[in-house]
Amino acid sequence: MTWMMNEGGGHNCPKKTDDICGDVCGQGSSRLSMSRVRCILLGIDLKTYIFLFVLVPTCIFGIYVHGQKISYFLRPLWESPPKPFHDISHYYHENVSMETLCKLHGWGVREFPRRVYDAVLFSNEVDILTVRWQELYPYITQFVLLESNSTFTGIPKPMVFASNRDQFKFAEPRLTYGSIGGRFKKGENPFVEEAMQRVALDQLLKIAGITDDDLLIMSDVDEIPSRHTINLLRWCDEIPQVLHLRLKNYLYSFEFLVDDKSWRASVHRYQTGKTRYAHYRQTDEILADAGWHCSFCFRHISEFIFKMKAYSHNDRVRFSHYLNPKRVQRLICKGADLFDMLPEEYTFKEIIGKMGPIPHSFSAVHLPSYLLDNAEKYKFLLPGNCLRESG
């Protein structure tokens, strides 16, 4: 088959053509007819068909399934790391006087300790709340707890604390308890409901009697400051007005140590009209090695599933099989992510370094004393006990 150029620079029809291409010839290039498409398709070889109808759909499906992973892996390209904290060295030994400890931190020592208020929003974390309150009990003036009949995602929930209040009789004389009704607005950003509950917690603190220069602990239930950290801050003078606490970051139990980068917990010297309960970065100063953050540390598989559906990041449950109890149990024992996500880091080095299951730890040193005193009851939180109850 030969082609000949016409004077205008276009192509003439070949001398020999099939019927389809013959129909196509002579049509203007500006209009793509069905016949022209059919002609083009006839010219495509088998490998190209395989590419178009196998590889391309496979890629699209892969992006659908693993798109979130791809997004998190490429995070260093589109998001810069936050400004580094100014770490304050933390000094402690049980045989060192408080005057010496305060001096080592560059602070003075008070004639009498500040009052301390521990305020939390409660969902369903009965066991970890018990560990928290027992750890802090000697130094807390008032425990302040707010509970709602709605999750942050608008799902109705039982008043778990109210139903289990008898378990917290040890804290009852120091407890200010409040409840708030949910708004149950479908489709609303979960952080809106969370913010509303934090505003209500501000009001509950006033009812509890907090005053200027009292210490206020702002943290989630599973972000537990160590006892000696709070004692240090209540006795030392000239501490920062707001101070974040760097906590050791655990997942599922104290067997899986992720890192020491948990920072959202904070302690405030209360100021009337200025201090607002929040869970975001509020200062650049952070006290090192100040406690523990034990995320998703539940006794029952049902509690894991409830939190996966209920907390503010419920969009991470992208597929229904994520909530399968057998899958949840398997991943807990493996130390793998329930949401099949990559680490939330800002450099490729950190992302790659944390990919895969969390290494098992066999250390139960420097954990909350109540946990070890009641090791049999809370063995699910200790190394070597990953199996959970099904209820």
PDB file of N, CA and C in Angstrom, residues 1 29 42 50 61 71 73 97 137 151 197:
ATOM      1  N   MET A   1       0.864  -1.177   0.000  1.00  0.00           N
ATOM      2  CA  MET A   1       0.000   0.000   0.000  1.00  0.00           C
ATOM      3  C   MET A   1       0.894   1.217   0.000  1.00  0.00           C
ATOM      4  N   SER A  29      -9.888  16.091   9.387  1.00  0.00           N
ATOM      5  CA  SER A  29      -9.252  15.637  10.616  1.00  0.00           C
ATOM      6  C   SER A  29      -9.854  16.281  11.843  1.00  0.00           C
ATOM      7  N   LEU A  42      -8.589  -1.029  14.894  1.00  0.00           N
ATOM      8  CA  LEU A  42      -8.094  -2.155  14.120  1.00  0.00           C
ATOM      9  C   LEU A  42      -6.579  -2.148  13.997  1.00  0.00           C
ATOM     10  N   ILE A  50      -4.108  -5.494  25.865  1.00  0.00           N
ATOM     11  CA  ILE A  50      -3.860  -6.006  27.221  1.00  0.00           C
ATOM     12  C   ILE A  50      -3.583  -4.850  28.177  1.00  0.00           C
ATOM     13  N   PHE A  61      -7.970   0.177  40.254  1.00  0.00           N
ATOM     14  CA  PHE A  61      -8.402  -0.555  41.446  1.00  0.00           C
ATOM     15  C   PHE A  61      -7.362  -0.436  42.559  1.00  0.00           C
ATOM     16  N   SER A  71      -1.116   8.435  49.417  1.00  0.00           N
ATOM     17  CA  SER A  71      -1.178   9.810  49.892  1.00  0.00           C
ATOM     18  C   SER A  71      -0.265  10.016  51.095  1.00  0.00           C
ATOM     19  N   PHE A  73       2.322   8.159  51.982  1.00  0.00           N
ATOM     20  CA  PHE A  73       3.720   7.963  51.620  1.00  0.00           C
ATOM     21  C   PHE A  73       4.295   9.212  50.951  1.00  0.00           C
ATOM     22  N   SER A  97      15.339  15.314  96.643  1.00  0.00           N
ATOM     23  CA  SER A  97      14.355  16.233  97.223  1.00  0.00           C
ATOM     24  C   SER A  97      13.679  17.068  96.151  1.00  0.00           C
ATOM     25  N   TYR A 137      -4.101   9.964  91.420  1.00  0.00           N
ATOM     26  CA  TYR A 137      -4.931  10.207  92.605  1.00  0.00           C
ATOM     27  C   TYR A 137      -4.250  10.977  93.744  1.00  0.00           C
ATOM     28  N   THR A 151     -21.307   9.812  70.201  1.00  0.00           N
ATOM     29  CA  THR A 151     -19.898   9.853  69.823  1.00  0.00           C
ATOM     30  C   THR A 151     -19.640  11.129  69.024  1.00  0.00           C
ATOM     31  N   GLN A 197     -18.132  19.661  72.746  1.00  0.00           N
ATOM     32  CA  GLN A 197     -17.985  18.995  74.036  1.00  0.00           C
ATOM     33  C   GLN A 197     -16.843  19.609  74.843  1.00  0.00           C
TER      34      GLN A 197
END
